[in-house]
mmCIF file of C-alpha atoms in Angstrom:
data_model
loop_
_atom_site.group_PDB
_atom_site.id
_atom_site.type_symbol
_atom_site.label_atom_id
_atom_site.label_comp_id
_atom_site.label_asym_id
_atom_site.label_seq_id
_atom_site.Cartn_x
_atom_site.Cartn_y
_atom_site.Cartn_z
ATOM 1 C CA UNK A 1 -13.462 -11.629 -6.109
ATOM 2 C CA UNK A 2 -11.592 -9.092 -4.030
ATOM 3 C CA UNK A 3 -13.116 -9.568 -0.599
ATOM 4 C CA UNK A 4 -12.777 -13.373 -0.703
ATOM 5 C CA UNK A 5 -9.067 -13.153 0.025
ATOM 6 C CA UNK A 6 -9.795 -11.323 3.297
ATOM 7 C CA UNK A 7 -11.954 -14.159 4.584
ATOM 8 C CA UNK A 8 -9.452 -16.716 3.306
ATOM 9 C CA UNK A 9 -6.650 -15.069 5.292
ATOM 10 C CA UNK A 10 -8.795 -14.772 8.414
ATOM 11 C CA UNK A 11 -9.881 -18.427 8.147
ATOM 12 C CA UNK A 12 -6.286 -19.579 7.784
ATOM 13 C CA UNK A 13 -5.347 -17.460 10.788
ATOM 14 C CA UNK A 14 -8.096 -18.900 13.011
ATOM 15 C CA UNK A 15 -7.313 -22.498 11.969
ATOM 16 C CA UNK A 16 -3.602 -21.975 12.536
ATOM 17 C CA UNK A 17 -4.117 -20.455 15.968
ATOM 18 C CA UNK A 18 -6.412 -23.317 17.070
ATOM 19 C CA UNK A 19 -3.993 -25.934 15.684
ATOM 20 C CA UNK A 20 -1.013 -24.386 17.406
ATOM 21 C CA UNK A 21 -2.917 -24.222 20.715
ATOM 22 C CA UNK A 22 -3.920 -27.902 20.442
ATOM 23 C CA UNK A 23 -0.352 -28.929 19.579
ATOM 24 C CA UNK A 24 0.939 -26.841 22.473
ATOM 25 C CA UNK A 25 -1.426 -28.575 24.869
ATOM 26 C CA UNK A 26 -0.298 -31.951 23.553
ATOM 27 C CA UNK A 27 3.262 -31.024 24.423
ATOM 28 C CA UNK A 28 4.584 -30.669 20.866
ATOM 29 C CA UNK A 29 6.054 -27.191 20.938
ATOM 30 C CA UNK A 30 8.197 -27.579 17.806
ATOM 31 C CA UNK A 31 5.313 -28.767 15.672
ATOM 32 C CA UNK A 32 3.171 -25.873 16.892
ATOM 33 C CA UNK A 33 5.911 -23.458 15.861
ATOM 34 C CA UNK A 34 6.202 -25.145 12.466
ATOM 35 C CA UNK A 35 2.433 -24.874 11.951
ATOM 36 C CA UNK A 36 2.554 -21.162 12.718
ATOM 37 C CA UNK A 37 5.433 -20.688 10.291
ATOM 38 C CA UNK A 38 3.655 -22.558 7.501
ATOM 39 C CA UNK A 39 0.494 -20.513 8.038
ATOM 40 C CA UNK A 40 2.398 -17.249 7.859
ATOM 41 C CA UNK A 41 4.133 -18.349 4.650
ATOM 42 C CA UNK A 42 0.856 -19.435 3.006
ATOM 43 C CA UNK A 43 -0.806 -16.120 3.870
ATOM 44 C CA UNK A 44 2.290 -14.248 2.700
ATOM 45 C CA UNK A 45 2.015 -15.931 -0.708
ATOM 46 C CA UNK A 46 -1.526 -14.592 -1.088
ATOM 47 C CA UNK A 47 -0.700 -11.110 0.199
ATOM 48 C CA UNK A 48 2.388 -10.802 -2.004
ATOM 49 C CA UNK A 49 0.280 -11.298 -5.138
ATOM 50 C CA UNK A 50 -2.052 -8.539 -3.972
ATOM 51 C CA UNK A 51 0.876 -6.212 -3.201
ATOM 52 C CA UNK A 52 2.479 -6.812 -6.589
ATOM 53 C CA UNK A 53 -0.854 -6.067 -8.291
ATOM 54 C CA UNK A 54 -1.155 -2.848 -6.255
ATOM 55 C CA UNK A 55 2.396 -1.728 -7.019
ATOM 56 C CA UNK A 56 2.150 -2.438 -10.743
ATOM 57 C CA UNK A 57 -1.103 -0.485 -10.883
ATOM 58 C CA UNK A 58 0.428 2.468 -9.028
ATOM 59 C CA UNK A 59 3.464 2.339 -11.321
ATOM 60 C CA UNK A 60 1.434 2.471 -14.520
ATOM 61 C CA UNK A 61 -0.963 5.108 -13.207
ATOM 62 C CA UNK A 62 1.587 7.592 -11.913
ATOM 63 C CA UNK A 63 4.172 6.794 -14.624
ATOM 64 C CA UNK A 64 6.799 5.651 -12.128
ATOM 65 C CA UNK A 65 9.191 3.445 -14.050
ATOM 66 C CA UNK B 1 -23.413 3.930 -3.010
ATOM 67 C CA UNK B 2 -19.992 2.359 -3.272
ATOM 68 C CA UNK B 3 -18.864 4.067 -0.084
ATOM 69 C CA UNK B 4 -21.218 1.859 1.949
ATOM 70 C CA UNK B 5 -19.547 -1.192 0.424
ATOM 71 C CA UNK B 6 -16.073 0.084 1.269
ATOM 72 C CA UNK B 7 -16.998 1.050 4.828
ATOM 73 C CA UNK B 8 -18.496 -2.410 5.384
ATOM 74 C CA UNK B 9 -15.361 -4.113 4.038
ATOM 75 C CA UNK B 10 -13.269 -1.957 6.364
ATOM 76 C CA UNK B 11 -15.406 -2.758 9.397
ATOM 77 C CA UNK B 12 -15.320 -6.500 8.673
ATOM 78 C CA UNK B 13 -11.548 -6.356 8.220
ATOM 79 C CA UNK B 14 -11.139 -4.452 11.498
ATOM 80 C CA UNK B 15 -13.185 -7.048 13.373
ATOM 81 C CA UNK B 16 -11.100 -9.862 11.857
ATOM 82 C CA UNK B 17 -7.861 -8.059 12.756
ATOM 83 C CA UNK B 18 -8.982 -7.535 16.361
ATOM 84 C CA UNK B 19 -10.029 -11.205 16.532
ATOM 85 C CA UNK B 20 -6.632 -12.417 15.332
ATOM 86 C CA UNK B 21 -4.439 -9.860 17.101
ATOM 87 C CA UNK B 22 -4.340 -11.739 20.414
ATOM 88 C CA UNK B 23 -2.989 -15.050 19.164
ATOM 89 C CA UNK B 24 -1.419 -14.320 15.818
ATOM 90 C CA UNK B 25 -0.516 -10.642 15.342
ATOM 91 C CA UNK B 26 1.438 -11.411 12.147
ATOM 92 C CA UNK B 27 -1.708 -12.627 10.365
ATOM 93 C CA UNK B 28 -3.543 -9.491 11.557
ATOM 94 C CA UNK B 29 -0.871 -7.305 9.945
ATOM 95 C CA UNK B 30 -1.215 -9.242 6.716
ATOM 96 C CA UNK B 31 -4.981 -8.717 6.747
ATOM 97 C CA UNK B 32 -4.404 -4.979 7.118
ATOM 98 C CA UNK B 33 -2.023 -5.016 4.121
ATOM 99 C CA UNK B 34 -4.645 -6.912 2.101
ATOM 100 C CA UNK B 35 -7.422 -4.486 3.007
ATOM 101 C CA UNK B 36 -5.255 -1.532 1.981
ATOM 102 C CA UNK B 37 -4.547 -3.100 -1.400
ATOM 103 C CA UNK B 38 -8.186 -4.130 -1.928
ATOM 104 C CA UNK B 39 -9.567 -0.650 -1.214
ATOM 105 C CA UNK B 40 -7.009 0.953 -3.522
ATOM 106 C CA UNK B 41 -7.814 -1.542 -6.298
ATOM 107 C CA UNK B 42 -11.524 -0.770 -5.883
ATOM 108 C CA UNK B 43 -10.825 2.957 -6.274
ATOM 109 C CA UNK B 44 -8.498 2.469 -9.243
ATOM 110 C CA UNK B 45 -10.936 3.332 -12.043
ATOM 111 C CA UNK B 46 -12.021 6.561 -10.383
ATOM 112 C CA UNK B 47 -8.439 7.688 -9.766
ATOM 113 C CA UNK B 48 -7.630 7.016 -13.433
ATOM 114 C CA UNK B 49 -10.502 9.237 -14.592
ATOM 115 C CA UNK B 50 -9.428 12.041 -12.216
ATOM 116 C CA UNK B 51 -5.850 11.828 -13.507
ATOM 117 C CA UNK B 52 -7.132 11.909 -17.111
ATOM 118 C CA UNK B 53 -9.117 15.081 -16.389
ATOM 119 C CA UNK B 54 -6.031 16.673 -14.817
ATOM 120 C CA UNK B 55 -3.978 15.761 -17.893
ATOM 121 C CA UNK B 56 -6.496 17.282 -20.310
ATOM 122 C CA UNK B 57 -6.632 20.437 -18.178
ATOM 123 C CA UNK B 58 -2.845 20.672 -18.298
ATOM 124 C CA UNK B 59 -2.888 20.255 -22.074
ATOM 125 C CA UNK B 60 -5.485 23.000 -22.426
ATOM 126 C CA UNK B 61 -3.394 25.331 -20.258
ATOM 127 C CA UNK B 62 -0.332 24.576 -22.431
ATOM 128 C CA UNK B 63 1.666 23.264 -19.485
ATOM 129 C CA UNK B 64 4.678 21.192 -20.429
ATOM 130 C CA UNK B 65 3.983 17.456 -19.930
ATOM 131 C CA UNK B 66 7.305 17.072 -18.082
ATOM 132 C CA UNK B 67 6.011 19.091 -15.138
ATOM 133 C CA UNK B 68 2.703 17.225 -15.060
ATOM 134 C CA UNK B 69 4.391 13.824 -15.071
ATOM 135 C CA UNK B 70 6.765 14.908 -12.280
ATOM 136 C CA UNK B 71 3.786 15.928 -10.151
ATOM 137 C CA UNK B 72 2.131 12.557 -10.832
ATOM 138 C CA UNK B 73 5.341 10.708 -9.968
ATOM 139 C CA UNK B 74 5.621 12.631 -6.695
ATOM 140 C CA UNK B 75 2.025 11.737 -5.805
ATOM 141 C CA UNK B 76 2.713 8.069 -6.568
ATOM 142 C CA UNK B 77 5.896 7.963 -4.473
ATOM 143 C CA UNK B 78 4.140 9.698 -1.589
ATOM 144 C CA UNK B 79 1.218 7.262 -1.737
ATOM 145 C CA UNK B 80 3.357 4.105 -1.810
ATOM 146 C CA UNK B 81 5.636 5.375 0.952
ATOM 147 C CA UNK B 82 2.690 6.339 3.136
ATOM 148 C CA UNK B 83 1.133 2.893 2.609
ATOM 149 C CA UNK B 84 4.310 1.104 3.696
ATOM 150 C CA UNK B 85 5.008 3.463 6.570
ATOM 151 C CA UNK B 86 1.516 3.125 8.022
ATOM 152 C CA UNK B 87 1.705 -0.678 7.883
ATOM 153 C CA UNK B 88 5.082 -0.578 9.650
ATOM 154 C CA UNK B 89 3.719 1.806 12.290
ATOM 155 C CA UNK B 90 0.656 -0.419 12.817
ATOM 156 C CA UNK B 91 2.960 -3.376 13.406
ATOM 157 C CA UNK B 92 4.771 -1.378 16.072
ATOM 158 C CA UNK B 93 7.984 -0.682 14.181
ATOM 159 C CA UNK B 94 7.923 3.079 13.909
ATOM 160 C CA UNK B 95 11.671 3.331 13.313
ATOM 161 C CA UNK B 96 11.287 1.458 10.003
ATOM 162 C CA UNK B 97 8.351 3.713 9.163
ATOM 163 C CA UNK B 98 10.467 6.840 9.672
ATOM 164 C CA UNK B 99 13.196 5.398 7.459
ATOM 165 C CA UNK B 100 10.703 4.699 4.671
ATOM 166 C CA UNK B 101 9.443 8.282 4.961
ATOM 167 C CA UNK B 102 13.018 9.580 4.862
ATOM 168 C CA UNK B 103 13.712 7.662 1.637
ATOM 169 C CA UNK B 104 10.485 8.972 0.106
ATOM 170 C CA UNK B 105 11.433 12.553 0.985
ATOM 171 C CA UNK B 106 14.846 12.172 -0.642
ATOM 172 C CA UNK B 107 13.297 10.700 -3.792
ATOM 173 C CA UNK B 108 10.715 13.482 -4.020
ATOM 174 C CA UNK B 109 13.484 16.073 -3.580
ATOM 175 C CA UNK B 110 15.464 14.397 -6.376
ATOM 176 C CA UNK B 111 12.439 14.513 -8.700
ATOM 177 C CA UNK B 112 11.714 18.158 -7.964
ATOM 178 C CA UNK B 113 15.294 19.370 -8.440
ATOM 179 C CA UNK B 114 14.978 19.890 -12.261
ATOM 180 C CA UNK B 115 11.875 22.052 -11.753
ATOM 181 C CA UNK B 116 13.682 24.069 -9.080
ATOM 182 C CA UNK B 117 16.652 24.561 -11.421
ATOM 183 C CA UNK B 118 14.314 25.678 -14.231
ATOM 184 C CA UNK B 119 12.765 28.284 -11.926
ATOM 185 C CA UNK B 120 16.214 29.493 -10.870
ATOM 186 C CA UNK B 121 17.337 29.733 -14.523
ATOM 187 C CA UNK B 122 14.233 31.767 -15.323
ATOM 188 C CA UNK B 123 14.936 34.145 -12.441
ATOM 189 C CA UNK B 124 18.524 34.585 -13.573
ATOM 190 C CA UNK B 125 17.347 35.369 -17.141
ATOM 191 C CA UNK B 126 14.823 37.932 -15.920
ATOM 192 C CA UNK B 127 17.351 39.689 -13.706
ATOM 193 C CA UNK B 128 19.556 42.090 -15.656
#
């Protein structure tokens, strides 16, 4: 279950980069920028869950409250 | 052979980061954050057993639990700060990394002050 998220993030990154290149070629700079932004936000949502899991585990293990 | 698994995950993540670094460096940074968290979560059970052994050793040696928990807290702060600072340095923002390390040093100093004061009190009692 853990490693799946890595491939998910990489897939989103590849799709976003191809989409933004295609939109750039078509002369729609703003939409390319928007696509990049949306991709970063989607990936951030996934990474933030992982980070919060990591921090809560560290907090309980080392008794940092 | 869990180490083989972890090394393979790391290699795959590195290849993905290098692939994405040209076009979208921000997604590459997020992959490196994810791989750090995943490897730590995989090692979690083993770290817990090591910490348990350390705690039982401290109880056998009649060490006060306050000192043991301060040491654990210091290790935790150092680990989290190092994690954040390395990600910042990877992303090319070493000034933010140094500030994170500065904050961690201050917090560790704050945690170790009571122990330092206890040692000083002991020295003052021993001295005539």
